[in-house]
Structures are given as structure tokens and as C-alpha cells.
Amino acid sequence: MKFSALDLAEPLERAINDCGYKKLTPVQEKTLSKARRGQDLLVHAQTGTGKTAAFALPILQQMLDVPKETLSASPRALILTPTRELCEQLANAFSRYAQFTHLKVTALFGGVKLGGQTSKLKMGTDILIATPGRLLEHMALNSVTLANAEFVVLDEADRMLDMGFITDVNNIIKHTAEKRQTLMYSATSSPAVNEFCHKILNNHQEIRVSEINTTAETVNHVMYPVEESRKIDLFKKLLDEQNWFQVLVFTSTKEQADRLLGALKQHKIDAAVCHSDKSQGSRRRALADFKSAKLQVLIATEVAARGLDIQGLDYVVNYNLPYLPEDYVHRIGRTGRAGNKGNAISFVSREEERTINRIETLIGTSIQRVVKKGFEVSDRQSLLKSISSNRRPSKTNKASSTRITGNKIRKKKKS
């Protein structure tokens, strides 16, 4: 189906053409018309499927159908999202779609001063995109009211729950308009997501764009068994041998990210890190440099797993596997987007082999094992068998071994 068949307002059609959109993606086909009619929805869709346009365009269309005055610090639409990066990304997308309308877009996120954001709110806003924590700060200062928020979107709802935002989100939604349309988008499904949606959605419809907790078919999955202490060496070797250029690397901790950055810089590889210890400005520059191909490697922790939108990214490397298998889906959602081919490469230490098994169960497919010469490592089962055989008592010891019965110790007789 083509966008031209949607009969959208002329300013939105112009914006869609300016963005180069032609055909609807599956998530857009299944949800656009329903959202446009004002229905509450719970949508399960992976990242990179075009879901931002799937909720942005219907909301913008409804706001144009019933035009209202732009008010100071009182938005008509509220979009909540878990991270700063994703907040900026959504604000940019809404601004592109609304560029030929009178509608104003404002973003609120941490890492920058409150004053500048407060000034933008006072100047008037129609669409507010915010992270829960920063929005609550502004609400406490009375610099924004949500009483007129008739459209509410929870993007990456599962991630917000994982990050402990459920109480904050509940408090925020209580301040929105009683008669509102609420849309929830989640990459994964869980009892917590289902319970939460029943609390805040009204007569909603649930839409599954693809199998729950699956990865894009365009992504090739590979894992390298390697000792934890040799992951840096393996990464540098693969960069050299396979000529990887733009690579997004995920680590489990900030310390691991900084350690890898130091090793890459010693090897004269252009790289940067993106984690919570870095200022918002620093993270923004790192992402911009990576997108513009000034950097070969961008190293990120889980905080960036959902907020990065990088066109044509070929490689995502899991330097460490995530604690939750679902986060594997979020991480590698940065590649293989919009029908393009992508590669998900994981470095798996002996201690992480159980995790890779859980990931394979979750995504419903086996991950190809590649043993790199010079980096061989015995698998976990072999190690356990070796330990077990070393602990077995000898035949001599078996014959004279003891067993405890009640308070007495008796010798086992040799049969």
C-alpha cells in the first residue's frame, strides 16, 4: 500500500514526499488507520519497522482535523520514551512530519539545563516528547501541565518498565486528559507489559506485527567462542581482517566500554563511547561523528540500545552478552533495518554459554558458531566434564570410602 492512498492532509503528504516515503511498512499498514480513528492500541513491533511514523502521522492528522490554539506549556500530545537519545530521535521525526504545519514540537530530557527547556515550553507547544524523569521535574516546577494531553504514546514501553519507570509513568498519565487516546508500542512481550496496558488502555486492540521477541530476518547471527581476557584482541583482529568499517559495539558495563576504547585508541582506531557517565553533548557528538563516518567504532552500554537510529549500519557486536535475552533483540535491532542486510556478532566466553542458549530459545533460531584460529576455547560442558573426572575417587579410594548413617560412620565393604 502506498502513502498516497491514505488521504492525509496536504502538509503531511508534502512531508512524507520530502522524507522519500513511498510504501507503508507492515506496522504502518496494520496500525495507521486504526490509530487515526482514535482507537487505543497495544502494538508489538521490533525496532526499525517504521513504527514512529505509524503513531506520529495519525496523531498529527487528528490534530489537523480538529485545529486548536497552541498553548503555553500545555501540549495536546505527549510521547514518553525511556532514553535521551530516543527522545531526540522522536523529536526530529515529529519535526520532519510536521514541518509544513503550524504544530510545534518540544523535547524534554535530562543532561541539559532545565531553563532552556522551560523557555521553549512557555513559547507554546503542541507535541511534547519526553523522558519520564525530566518531565516529572518540569511538572514539579509547574512549568508544564498535561491537562490538555488528549493523545498519549508510550514508545518502548517494555524498556521503560525494565528501567523502573512504571511508577513515574503512572503518575504522569494521571495528569493527562481523562478522554484521551493511548498507544503503547513494545518490542517484546511480558506479563508486566500486558498488566500495565490493561491499566491505562481503554477497549484497546492488540496488534502483533511479527512474532514476539524475534529478530529481523535480514540479520545474520554469528558467535565467536573466546576467553573473556582475549575479547579485545579478537575484536582488533576481526577489524583488521574483515575490514569492518562502521561498527556499533555493546558492552555490559561502563568500565568495559572505557577499557575497550583505550585499547582501540592505542591501536589508532577512531572510536568513541556512549554511556551514562558522558554528558548529553558528548554523547550527541559521538553519535553524529559515527553517523558521518568520522568514527569507525562506537561503543555503547545498554542505555543506548534503543535510542540509536543509524541508517545502513552493517555490524552490531555484542562484546558482552546482555543479562536479559530480550535485550539481545533490542541491541541488534540497530542493524538489518528497513529491509537492509545486517550482521549481529557476539563474543561468547565460557561463562556466557548458558546465556547464548537462552537467546537462541528466545529468538527461535540457532546462532552460527565460528571458531577463530588462535582464539580457541574449550566449551563449558567439556570443562565441567574435566572437573568432574578429576574429582572422581580412584578404585582404591572407592573400596575404602565411608558413608555416614545417623550418628555412626561405617566403612563400605568391598563386594
mmCIF file of C-alpha atoms in Angstrom:
data_model
loop_
_atom_site.group_PDB
_atom_site.id
_atom_site.type_symbol
_atom_site.label_atom_id
_atom_site.label_comp_id
_atom_site.label_asym_id
_atom_site.label_seq_id
_atom_site.Cartn_x
_atom_site.Cartn_y
_atom_site.Cartn_z
ATOM 1 C CA MET A 1 0.000 0.000 0.000
ATOM 2 C CA LYS A 2 1.245 3.476 -0.879
ATOM 3 C CA PHE A 3 1.186 6.551 1.364
ATOM 4 C CA SER A 4 -0.659 8.428 -1.368
ATOM 5 C CA ALA A 5 -3.686 6.178 -0.748
ATOM 6 C CA LEU A 6 -4.080 7.337 2.862
ATOM 7 C CA ASP A 7 -5.756 10.652 2.011
ATOM 8 C CA LEU A 8 -3.692 12.548 4.567
ATOM 9 C CA ALA A 9 -3.735 16.326 4.902
ATOM 10 C CA GLU A 10 -1.721 18.113 2.220
ATOM 11 C CA PRO A 11 1.008 19.343 4.633
ATOM 12 C CA LEU A 12 1.581 15.754 5.806
ATOM 13 C CA GLU A 13 1.687 14.431 2.241
ATOM 14 C CA ARG A 14 4.325 17.033 1.395
ATOM 15 C CA ALA A 15 6.373 15.992 4.429
ATOM 16 C CA ILE A 16 6.116 12.300 3.513
ATOM 17 C CA ASN A 17 7.318 13.037 -0.010
ATOM 18 C CA ASP A 18 10.128 15.155 1.412
ATOM 19 C CA CYS A 19 11.175 12.164 3.571
ATOM 20 C CA GLY A 20 11.159 9.941 0.491
ATOM 21 C CA TYR A 21 8.498 7.554 1.824
ATOM 22 C CA LYS A 22 6.594 5.582 -0.803
ATOM 23 C CA LYS A 23 5.152 2.319 0.537
ATOM 24 C CA LEU A 24 3.852 1.570 4.007
ATOM 25 C CA THR A 25 5.743 -0.900 6.177
ATOM 26 C CA PRO A 26 3.760 -3.776 7.777
ATOM 27 C CA VAL A 27 3.406 -1.985 11.121
ATOM 28 C CA GLN A 28 2.128 1.123 9.344
ATOM 29 C CA GLU A 29 -0.363 -0.879 7.275
ATOM 30 C CA LYS A 30 -1.768 -2.631 10.355
ATOM 31 C CA THR A 31 -1.988 0.361 12.691
ATOM 32 C CA LEU A 32 -2.254 3.679 10.815
ATOM 33 C CA SER A 33 -5.958 3.598 10.028
ATOM 34 C CA LYS A 34 -6.916 2.245 13.465
ATOM 35 C CA ALA A 35 -4.851 4.891 15.258
ATOM 36 C CA ARG A 36 -6.296 7.569 13.000
ATOM 37 C CA ARG A 37 -9.816 6.582 14.138
ATOM 38 C CA GLY A 38 -8.768 7.246 17.730
ATOM 39 C CA GLN A 39 -8.603 3.648 18.932
ATOM 40 C CA ASP A 40 -6.323 2.638 21.815
ATOM 41 C CA LEU A 41 -3.672 0.158 20.687
ATOM 42 C CA LEU A 42 -1.039 -2.173 22.105
ATOM 43 C CA VAL A 43 1.405 -2.809 19.271
ATOM 44 C CA HIS A 44 4.193 -5.383 19.362
ATOM 45 C CA ALA A 45 6.776 -4.357 16.771
ATOM 46 C CA GLN A 46 10.546 -4.560 16.519
ATOM 47 C CA THR A 47 12.759 -1.505 16.170
ATOM 48 C CA GLY A 48 13.482 -0.345 12.637
ATOM 49 C CA THR A 49 9.999 -1.246 11.356
ATOM 50 C CA GLY A 50 8.722 2.293 10.801
ATOM 51 C CA LYS A 51 6.648 2.459 13.978
ATOM 52 C CA THR A 52 7.424 6.141 14.662
ATOM 53 C CA ALA A 53 5.526 7.197 11.540
ATOM 54 C CA ALA A 54 2.844 4.648 12.466
ATOM 55 C CA PHE A 55 1.860 6.684 15.536
ATOM 56 C CA ALA A 56 3.094 10.151 14.568
ATOM 57 C CA LEU A 57 1.111 10.551 11.343
ATOM 58 C CA PRO A 58 -2.308 9.549 12.790
ATOM 59 C CA ILE A 59 -1.833 11.894 15.742
ATOM 60 C CA LEU A 60 -0.775 14.789 13.519
ATOM 61 C CA GLN A 61 -3.717 14.121 11.184
ATOM 62 C CA GLN A 62 -6.221 14.179 14.056
ATOM 63 C CA MET A 63 -4.725 17.418 15.368
ATOM 64 C CA LEU A 64 -5.077 18.989 11.925
ATOM 65 C CA ASP A 65 -8.662 17.680 11.589
ATOM 66 C CA VAL A 66 -9.618 19.478 14.819
ATOM 67 C CA PRO A 67 -7.314 22.508 14.966
ATOM 68 C CA LYS A 68 -6.784 24.203 18.307
ATOM 69 C CA GLU A 69 -4.724 27.134 19.518
ATOM 70 C CA THR A 70 -1.147 26.370 20.523
ATOM 71 C CA LEU A 71 -0.980 26.986 24.274
ATOM 72 C CA SER A 72 1.913 27.880 26.536
ATOM 73 C CA ALA A 73 3.256 24.849 28.423
ATOM 74 C CA SER A 74 0.135 22.781 27.650
ATOM 75 C CA PRO A 75 0.634 20.179 24.879
ATOM 76 C CA ARG A 76 -2.134 18.259 23.105
ATOM 77 C CA ALA A 77 0.061 15.196 22.513
ATOM 78 C CA LEU A 78 2.522 13.506 24.880
ATOM 79 C CA ILE A 79 5.050 10.899 23.783
ATOM 80 C CA LEU A 80 7.001 9.174 26.561
ATOM 81 C CA THR A 81 10.230 7.345 25.814
ATOM 82 C CA PRO A 82 12.929 5.796 28.054
ATOM 83 C CA THR A 83 16.191 7.417 26.881
ATOM 84 C CA ARG A 84 17.601 10.792 25.886
ATOM 85 C CA GLU A 85 18.790 9.505 22.523
ATOM 86 C CA LEU A 86 15.405 8.108 21.594
ATOM 87 C CA CYS A 87 13.711 11.288 22.798
ATOM 88 C CA GLU A 88 15.825 13.387 20.432
ATOM 89 C CA GLN A 89 15.272 10.911 17.620
ATOM 90 C CA LEU A 90 11.490 11.052 18.027
ATOM 91 C CA ALA A 91 11.510 14.851 18.261
ATOM 92 C CA ASN A 92 13.423 15.034 14.986
ATOM 93 C CA ALA A 93 10.985 12.631 13.322
ATOM 94 C CA PHE A 94 7.906 14.559 14.513
ATOM 95 C CA SER A 95 9.501 17.815 13.393
ATOM 96 C CA ARG A 96 10.060 16.394 9.903
ATOM 97 C CA TYR A 97 6.479 15.160 9.638
ATOM 98 C CA ALA A 98 5.048 18.449 10.960
ATOM 99 C CA GLN A 99 7.415 20.760 9.067
ATOM 100 C CA PHE A 100 4.678 22.190 6.779
ATOM 101 C CA THR A 101 2.115 22.635 9.573
ATOM 102 C CA HIS A 102 1.711 25.169 12.371
ATOM 103 C CA LEU A 103 2.258 22.468 15.019
ATOM 104 C CA LYS A 104 5.172 22.930 17.421
ATOM 105 C CA VAL A 105 7.303 20.113 18.825
ATOM 106 C CA THR A 106 9.251 20.254 22.119
ATOM 107 C CA ALA A 107 11.615 17.656 23.613
ATOM 108 C CA LEU A 108 12.368 17.265 27.336
ATOM 109 C CA PHE A 109 15.236 15.056 28.508
ATOM 110 C CA GLY A 110 17.951 15.048 31.131
ATOM 111 C CA GLY A 111 21.588 16.001 30.744
ATOM 112 C CA VAL A 112 20.824 19.622 29.789
ATOM 113 C CA LYS A 113 19.674 22.615 31.827
ATOM 114 C CA LEU A 114 16.025 22.984 32.759
ATOM 115 C CA GLY A 115 15.929 26.697 31.941
ATOM 116 C CA GLY A 116 16.207 26.403 28.176
ATOM 117 C CA GLN A 117 13.503 23.745 28.083
ATOM 118 C CA THR A 118 11.222 25.845 30.278
ATOM 119 C CA SER A 119 11.568 28.772 27.873
ATOM 120 C CA LYS A 120 10.542 26.583 24.935
ATOM 121 C CA LEU A 121 7.517 25.334 26.849
ATOM 122 C CA LYS A 122 6.393 28.900 27.636
ATOM 123 C CA MET A 123 6.598 29.813 23.944
ATOM 124 C CA GLY A 124 3.937 27.183 23.276
ATOM 125 C CA THR A 125 3.938 23.538 22.271
ATOM 126 C CA ASP A 126 1.516 21.113 20.642
ATOM 127 C CA ILE A 127 3.549 17.914 20.827
ATOM 128 C CA LEU A 128 5.702 17.098 23.838
ATOM 129 C CA ILE A 129 8.250 14.281 23.672
ATOM 130 C CA ALA A 130 9.880 13.484 26.998
ATOM 131 C CA THR A 131 11.676 11.037 29.226
ATOM 132 C CA PRO A 132 9.684 10.329 32.419
ATOM 133 C CA GLY A 133 12.251 11.654 34.902
ATOM 134 C CA ARG A 134 12.794 15.017 33.236
ATOM 135 C CA LEU A 135 9.067 15.506 32.620
ATOM 136 C CA LEU A 136 8.327 14.971 36.318
ATOM 137 C CA GLU A 137 10.946 17.610 37.175
ATOM 138 C CA HIS A 138 9.146 20.148 34.990
ATOM 139 C CA MET A 139 5.772 19.139 36.414
ATOM 140 C CA ALA A 140 7.089 19.671 39.960
ATOM 141 C CA LEU A 141 8.182 23.180 38.932
ATOM 142 C CA ASN A 142 4.768 23.856 37.339
ATOM 143 C CA SER A 143 6.461 24.632 34.045
ATOM 144 C CA VAL A 144 4.174 22.228 32.156
ATOM 145 C CA THR A 145 0.614 20.945 32.516
ATOM 146 C CA LEU A 146 -0.786 17.819 30.874
ATOM 147 C CA ALA A 147 -4.485 18.520 31.398
ATOM 148 C CA ASN A 148 -4.983 19.017 27.643
ATOM 149 C CA ALA A 149 -2.928 16.000 26.553
ATOM 150 C CA GLU A 150 -5.547 14.105 24.516
ATOM 151 C CA PHE A 151 -3.019 11.854 22.745
ATOM 152 C CA VAL A 152 -0.539 9.755 24.744
ATOM 153 C CA VAL A 153 2.093 7.389 23.318
ATOM 154 C CA LEU A 154 4.326 5.075 25.320
ATOM 155 C CA ASP A 155 7.181 4.177 22.993
ATOM 156 C CA GLU A 156 9.448 1.294 24.000
ATOM 157 C CA ALA A 157 7.033 0.585 26.850
ATOM 158 C CA ASP A 158 8.765 -2.667 27.771
ATOM 159 C CA ARG A 159 12.070 -0.860 28.158
ATOM 160 C CA MET A 160 10.525 1.788 30.384
ATOM 161 C CA LEU A 161 9.196 -0.941 32.664
ATOM 162 C CA ASP A 162 12.590 -2.706 32.671
ATOM 163 C CA MET A 163 14.247 0.558 33.709
ATOM 164 C CA GLY A 164 11.877 1.006 36.650
ATOM 165 C CA PHE A 165 9.761 3.834 35.239
ATOM 166 C CA ILE A 166 6.380 2.225 35.904
ATOM 167 C CA THR A 167 5.569 4.417 38.929
ATOM 168 C CA ASP A 168 6.706 7.570 37.118
ATOM 169 C CA VAL A 169 4.660 6.722 34.028
ATOM 170 C CA ASN A 170 1.574 6.029 36.150
ATOM 171 C CA ASN A 171 1.950 9.386 37.906
ATOM 172 C CA ILE A 172 2.324 11.199 34.595
ATOM 173 C CA ILE A 173 -0.664 9.568 32.919
ATOM 174 C CA LYS A 174 -2.910 10.502 35.860
ATOM 175 C CA HIS A 175 -2.366 14.161 34.916
ATOM 176 C CA THR A 176 -3.362 13.778 31.245
ATOM 177 C CA ALA A 177 -6.849 14.371 29.850
ATOM 178 C CA GLU A 178 -9.485 11.911 31.059
ATOM 179 C CA LYS A 179 -10.724 11.426 27.497
ATOM 180 C CA ARG A 180 -7.601 10.557 25.603
ATOM 181 C CA GLN A 181 -6.250 8.138 23.037
ATOM 182 C CA THR A 182 -3.393 5.992 24.340
ATOM 183 C CA LEU A 183 -0.994 3.994 22.179
ATOM 184 C CA MET A 184 1.577 1.546 23.567
ATOM 185 C CA TYR A 185 4.458 0.229 21.466
ATOM 186 C CA SER A 186 6.630 -2.600 22.719
ATOM 187 C CA ALA A 187 9.379 -4.633 21.044
ATOM 188 C CA THR A 188 8.917 -7.540 23.449
ATOM 189 C CA SER A 189 6.039 -9.083 25.350
ATOM 190 C CA SER A 190 5.918 -9.852 29.055
ATOM 191 C CA PRO A 191 3.352 -10.242 31.863
ATOM 192 C CA ALA A 192 4.357 -6.778 33.135
ATOM 193 C CA VAL A 193 3.615 -5.151 29.768
ATOM 194 C CA ASN A 194 0.263 -6.922 29.495
ATOM 195 C CA GLU A 195 -0.744 -5.991 33.042
ATOM 196 C CA PHE A 196 0.276 -2.366 32.535
ATOM 197 C CA CYS A 197 -1.601 -1.988 29.251
ATOM 198 C CA HIS A 198 -4.851 -3.145 30.845
ATOM 199 C CA LYS A 199 -4.478 -0.409 33.450
ATOM 200 C CA ILE A 200 -4.037 2.502 31.072
ATOM 201 C CA LEU A 201 -5.680 1.478 27.779
ATOM 202 C CA ASN A 202 -9.416 1.647 27.121
ATOM 203 C CA ASN A 203 -11.045 -1.058 24.956
ATOM 204 C CA HIS A 204 -7.753 -1.471 23.181
ATOM 205 C CA GLN A 205 -6.829 -3.687 20.280
ATOM 206 C CA GLU A 206 -3.611 -5.717 20.388
ATOM 207 C CA ILE A 207 -1.622 -5.902 17.165
ATOM 208 C CA ARG A 208 1.342 -8.174 16.539
ATOM 209 C CA VAL A 209 3.376 -7.168 13.529
ATOM 210 C CA SER A 210 5.720 -10.145 13.776
ATOM 211 C CA GLU A 211 6.436 -12.980 16.159
ATOM 212 C CA ILE A 212 7.030 -11.715 19.673
ATOM 213 C CA ASN A 213 10.698 -11.391 20.685
ATOM 214 C CA THR A 214 12.006 -12.218 17.225
ATOM 215 C CA THR A 215 14.744 -10.535 15.268
ATOM 216 C CA ALA A 216 14.593 -9.252 11.696
ATOM 217 C CA GLU A 217 15.049 -11.914 9.034
ATOM 218 C CA THR A 218 17.602 -9.648 7.361
ATOM 219 C CA VAL A 219 20.078 -10.093 10.244
ATOM 220 C CA ASN A 220 22.830 -12.734 10.085
ATOM 221 C CA HIS A 221 23.743 -14.048 13.562
ATOM 222 C CA VAL A 222 27.278 -15.260 14.371
ATOM 223 C CA MET A 223 29.055 -16.010 17.654
ATOM 224 C CA TYR A 224 32.763 -16.414 18.414
ATOM 225 C CA PRO A 225 33.719 -18.512 21.457
ATOM 226 C CA VAL A 226 36.556 -16.632 23.187
ATOM 227 C CA GLU A 227 38.115 -16.237 26.616
ATOM 228 C CA GLU A 228 36.929 -13.061 28.353
ATOM 229 C CA SER A 229 40.516 -11.831 28.662
ATOM 230 C CA ARG A 230 41.071 -12.131 24.892
ATOM 231 C CA LYS A 231 37.977 -10.330 23.597
ATOM 232 C CA ILE A 232 39.864 -7.097 22.901
ATOM 233 C CA ASP A 233 42.477 -8.947 20.846
ATOM 234 C CA LEU A 234 39.802 -10.820 18.893
ATOM 235 C CA PHE A 235 37.918 -7.610 18.151
ATOM 236 C CA LYS A 236 41.023 -5.856 16.844
ATOM 237 C CA LYS A 237 41.925 -8.863 14.702
ATOM 238 C CA LEU A 238 38.470 -9.061 13.135
ATOM 239 C CA LEU A 239 38.501 -5.319 12.434
ATOM 240 C CA ASP A 240 41.773 -5.756 10.552
ATOM 241 C CA GLU A 241 40.964 -8.972 8.726
ATOM 242 C CA GLN A 242 37.350 -8.399 7.774
ATOM 243 C CA ASN A 243 37.621 -4.687 7.085
ATOM 244 C CA TRP A 244 34.646 -3.755 9.257
ATOM 245 C CA PHE A 245 34.149 -0.041 8.940
ATOM 246 C CA GLN A 246 31.089 1.199 10.831
ATOM 247 C CA VAL A 247 30.683 -0.987 13.903
ATOM 248 C CA LEU A 248 28.418 -0.454 16.897
ATOM 249 C CA VAL A 249 29.711 -2.358 19.941
ATOM 250 C CA PHE A 250 27.706 -3.094 23.077
ATOM 251 C CA THR A 251 29.347 -3.746 26.428
ATOM 252 C CA SER A 252 27.651 -4.649 29.697
ATOM 253 C CA THR A 253 29.373 -2.007 31.835
ATOM 254 C CA LYS A 254 30.844 1.468 31.509
ATOM 255 C CA GLU A 255 34.212 0.134 32.701
ATOM 256 C CA GLN A 256 34.320 -2.409 29.872
ATOM 257 C CA ALA A 257 33.407 0.304 27.374
ATOM 258 C CA ASP A 258 36.196 2.600 28.590
ATOM 259 C CA ARG A 259 38.713 -0.250 28.621
ATOM 260 C CA LEU A 260 37.864 -1.207 25.040
ATOM 261 C CA LEU A 261 38.054 2.433 23.955
ATOM 262 C CA GLY A 262 41.553 2.762 25.423
ATOM 263 C CA ALA A 263 42.733 -0.389 23.640
ATOM 264 C CA LEU A 264 41.312 0.759 20.297
ATOM 265 C CA LYS A 265 42.918 4.190 20.581
ATOM 266 C CA GLN A 266 46.288 2.549 21.283
ATOM 267 C CA HIS A 267 45.721 0.649 18.047
ATOM 268 C CA LYS A 268 44.998 4.004 16.325
ATOM 269 C CA ILE A 269 41.358 3.134 15.623
ATOM 270 C CA ASP A 270 38.905 6.053 15.595
ATOM 271 C CA ALA A 271 36.362 5.279 18.307
ATOM 272 C CA ALA A 272 34.149 6.883 20.954
ATOM 273 C CA VAL A 273 31.936 5.773 23.834
ATOM 274 C CA CYS A 274 28.311 6.476 24.628
ATOM 275 C CA HIS A 275 27.267 5.755 28.211
ATOM 276 C CA SER A 276 25.613 7.467 31.175
ATOM 277 C CA ASP A 277 28.833 8.990 32.561
ATOM 278 C CA LYS A 278 29.181 11.053 29.402
ATOM 279 C CA SER A 279 27.380 14.396 29.086
ATOM 280 C CA GLN A 280 24.480 14.707 26.695
ATOM 281 C CA GLY A 281 26.603 16.927 24.456
ATOM 282 C CA SER A 282 29.419 14.380 24.374
ATOM 283 C CA ARG A 283 27.024 11.553 23.521
ATOM 284 C CA ARG A 284 25.385 13.636 20.818
ATOM 285 C CA ARG A 285 28.765 14.449 19.242
ATOM 286 C CA ALA A 286 29.864 10.810 19.370
ATOM 287 C CA LEU A 287 26.689 9.696 17.590
ATOM 288 C CA ALA A 288 26.954 12.489 14.999
ATOM 289 C CA ASP A 289 30.595 11.615 14.283
ATOM 290 C CA PHE A 290 29.704 7.950 13.941
ATOM 291 C CA LYS A 291 26.827 8.682 11.566
ATOM 292 C CA SER A 292 29.039 10.923 9.443
ATOM 293 C CA ALA A 293 31.693 8.167 9.217
ATOM 294 C CA LYS A 294 34.300 10.104 11.217
ATOM 295 C CA LEU A 295 34.412 7.173 13.642
ATOM 296 C CA GLN A 296 34.959 3.527 12.802
ATOM 297 C CA VAL A 297 33.654 2.218 16.130
ATOM 298 C CA LEU A 298 31.006 3.467 18.544
ATOM 299 C CA ILE A 299 30.966 1.686 21.922
ATOM 300 C CA ALA A 300 27.739 1.830 23.904
ATOM 301 C CA THR A 301 26.194 0.373 27.035
ATOM 302 C CA GLU A 302 22.573 -0.766 27.370
ATOM 303 C CA VAL A 303 21.405 2.836 27.771
ATOM 304 C CA ALA A 304 21.895 3.342 24.025
ATOM 305 C CA ALA A 305 20.410 0.057 22.848
ATOM 306 C CA ARG A 306 17.097 1.585 21.829
ATOM 307 C CA GLY A 307 17.893 5.194 21.119
ATOM 308 C CA LEU A 308 20.218 4.902 18.165
ATOM 309 C CA ASP A 309 18.901 5.235 14.625
ATOM 310 C CA ILE A 310 21.763 4.761 12.185
ATOM 311 C CA GLN A 311 20.990 4.312 8.519
ATOM 312 C CA GLY A 312 22.784 1.468 6.755
ATOM 313 C CA LEU A 313 24.554 0.081 9.831
ATOM 314 C CA ASP A 314 26.105 -3.245 8.807
ATOM 315 C CA TYR A 315 27.578 -4.540 12.065
ATOM 316 C CA VAL A 316 26.496 -4.762 15.683
ATOM 317 C CA VAL A 317 28.933 -6.511 18.021
ATOM 318 C CA ASN A 318 27.928 -7.861 21.425
ATOM 319 C CA TYR A 319 31.276 -7.552 23.190
ATOM 320 C CA ASN A 320 29.453 -8.943 26.227
ATOM 321 C CA LEU A 321 26.095 -10.654 26.087
ATOM 322 C CA PRO A 322 23.233 -8.782 27.788
ATOM 323 C CA TYR A 323 21.899 -10.045 31.102
ATOM 324 C CA LEU A 324 18.371 -10.366 29.690
ATOM 325 C CA PRO A 325 17.916 -12.304 26.430
ATOM 326 C CA GLU A 326 15.288 -9.733 25.372
ATOM 327 C CA ASP A 327 17.998 -7.068 25.355
ATOM 328 C CA TYR A 328 19.785 -9.024 22.623
ATOM 329 C CA VAL A 329 16.764 -8.262 20.415
ATOM 330 C CA HIS A 330 16.962 -4.556 21.278
ATOM 331 C CA ARG A 331 20.696 -4.314 20.693
ATOM 332 C CA ILE A 332 20.800 -5.957 17.303
ATOM 333 C CA GLY A 333 17.723 -4.020 16.222
ATOM 334 C CA ARG A 334 20.198 -1.309 15.221
ATOM 335 C CA THR A 335 21.162 -3.327 12.117
ATOM 336 C CA GLY A 336 19.151 -5.019 9.384
ATOM 337 C CA ARG A 337 16.628 -2.166 9.431
ATOM 338 C CA ALA A 338 14.062 -1.319 6.766
ATOM 339 C CA GLY A 339 14.858 -4.432 4.727
ATOM 340 C CA ASN A 340 18.623 -3.924 4.640
ATOM 341 C CA LYS A 341 21.069 -6.728 5.445
ATOM 342 C CA GLY A 342 22.820 -6.669 8.810
ATOM 343 C CA ASN A 343 25.209 -8.690 10.941
ATOM 344 C CA ALA A 344 24.933 -9.453 14.657
ATOM 345 C CA ILE A 345 28.249 -10.714 16.047
ATOM 346 C CA SER A 346 28.605 -11.936 19.623
ATOM 347 C CA PHE A 347 31.763 -12.694 21.619
ATOM 348 C CA VAL A 348 30.864 -15.507 23.988
ATOM 349 C CA SER A 349 33.057 -16.518 26.905
ATOM 350 C CA ARG A 350 32.708 -19.878 28.614
ATOM 351 C CA GLU A 351 30.702 -18.207 31.375
ATOM 352 C CA GLU A 352 28.208 -16.806 28.840
ATOM 353 C CA GLU A 353 27.321 -20.065 27.078
ATOM 354 C CA ARG A 354 24.126 -20.527 29.068
ATOM 355 C CA THR A 355 23.076 -17.019 28.097
ATOM 356 C CA ILE A 356 23.543 -17.727 24.402
ATOM 357 C CA ASN A 357 21.341 -20.799 24.813
ATOM 358 C CA ARG A 358 18.586 -18.649 26.333
ATOM 359 C CA ILE A 359 18.932 -16.149 23.486
ATOM 360 C CA GLU A 360 18.608 -18.909 20.880
ATOM 361 C CA THR A 361 15.476 -20.170 22.611
ATOM 362 C CA LEU A 362 14.004 -16.664 22.668
ATOM 363 C CA ILE A 363 14.654 -15.801 19.013
ATOM 364 C CA GLY A 364 13.789 -19.311 17.820
ATOM 365 C CA THR A 365 16.931 -19.932 15.805
ATOM 366 C CA SER A 366 20.440 -21.310 16.261
ATOM 367 C CA ILE A 367 23.357 -18.909 16.132
ATOM 368 C CA GLN A 368 26.261 -19.978 13.953
ATOM 369 C CA ARG A 369 29.450 -20.812 15.907
ATOM 370 C CA VAL A 370 32.707 -19.666 14.351
ATOM 371 C CA VAL A 371 35.978 -20.761 15.964
ATOM 372 C CA LYS A 372 38.752 -18.288 15.209
ATOM 373 C CA LYS A 373 42.169 -19.872 14.898
ATOM 374 C CA GLY A 374 44.405 -18.787 17.748
ATOM 375 C CA PHE A 375 41.412 -17.962 19.973
ATOM 376 C CA GLU A 376 40.135 -21.488 20.598
ATOM 377 C CA VAL A 377 38.489 -22.104 23.948
ATOM 378 C CA SER A 378 37.139 -25.280 25.473
ATOM 379 C CA ASP A 379 33.379 -25.170 25.814
ATOM 380 C CA ARG A 380 31.684 -25.122 29.190
ATOM 381 C CA GLN A 381 30.465 -28.728 29.038
ATOM 382 C CA SER A 382 33.960 -30.016 28.316
ATOM 383 C CA LEU A 383 35.267 -28.027 31.259
ATOM 384 C CA LEU A 384 32.607 -29.439 33.595
ATOM 385 C CA LYS A 385 33.335 -32.996 32.448
ATOM 386 C CA SER A 386 37.053 -32.422 33.036
ATOM 387 C CA ILE A 387 36.419 -31.096 36.537
ATOM 388 C CA SER A 388 34.031 -33.953 37.261
ATOM 389 C CA SER A 389 36.521 -36.626 36.145
ATOM 390 C CA ASN A 390 39.284 -35.059 38.226
ATOM 391 C CA ARG A 391 37.078 -35.210 41.310
ATOM 392 C CA ARG A 392 36.100 -38.869 40.908
ATOM 393 C CA PRO A 393 37.665 -41.085 43.586
ATOM 394 C CA SER A 394 40.045 -43.809 42.411
ATOM 395 C CA LYS A 395 39.084 -47.501 42.601
ATOM 396 C CA THR A 396 41.264 -47.860 45.683
ATOM 397 C CA ASN A 397 39.510 -44.987 47.374
ATOM 398 C CA LYS A 398 36.104 -46.348 46.335
ATOM 399 C CA ALA A 399 36.754 -49.604 48.126
ATOM 400 C CA SER A 400 37.517 -47.898 51.385
ATOM 401 C CA SER A 401 35.221 -44.895 51.131
ATOM 402 C CA THR A 402 32.956 -44.137 54.069
ATOM 403 C CA ARG A 403 29.332 -43.224 54.395
ATOM 404 C CA ILE A 404 27.515 -41.560 57.260
ATOM 405 C CA THR A 405 24.361 -43.152 58.648
ATOM 406 C CA GLY A 406 22.709 -41.385 61.559
ATOM 407 C CA ASN A 407 25.460 -40.656 64.080
ATOM 408 C CA LYS A 408 27.680 -43.565 63.004
ATOM 409 C CA ILE A 409 30.341 -43.760 60.359
ATOM 410 C CA ARG A 410 30.583 -47.126 58.685
ATOM 411 C CA LYS A 411 33.165 -48.492 56.283
ATOM 412 C CA LYS A 412 31.865 -49.685 52.917
ATOM 413 C CA LYS A 413 32.930 -53.249 52.330
ATOM 414 C CA LYS A 414 34.396 -54.225 49.041
ATOM 415 C CA SER A 415 31.941 -56.530 47.280
#
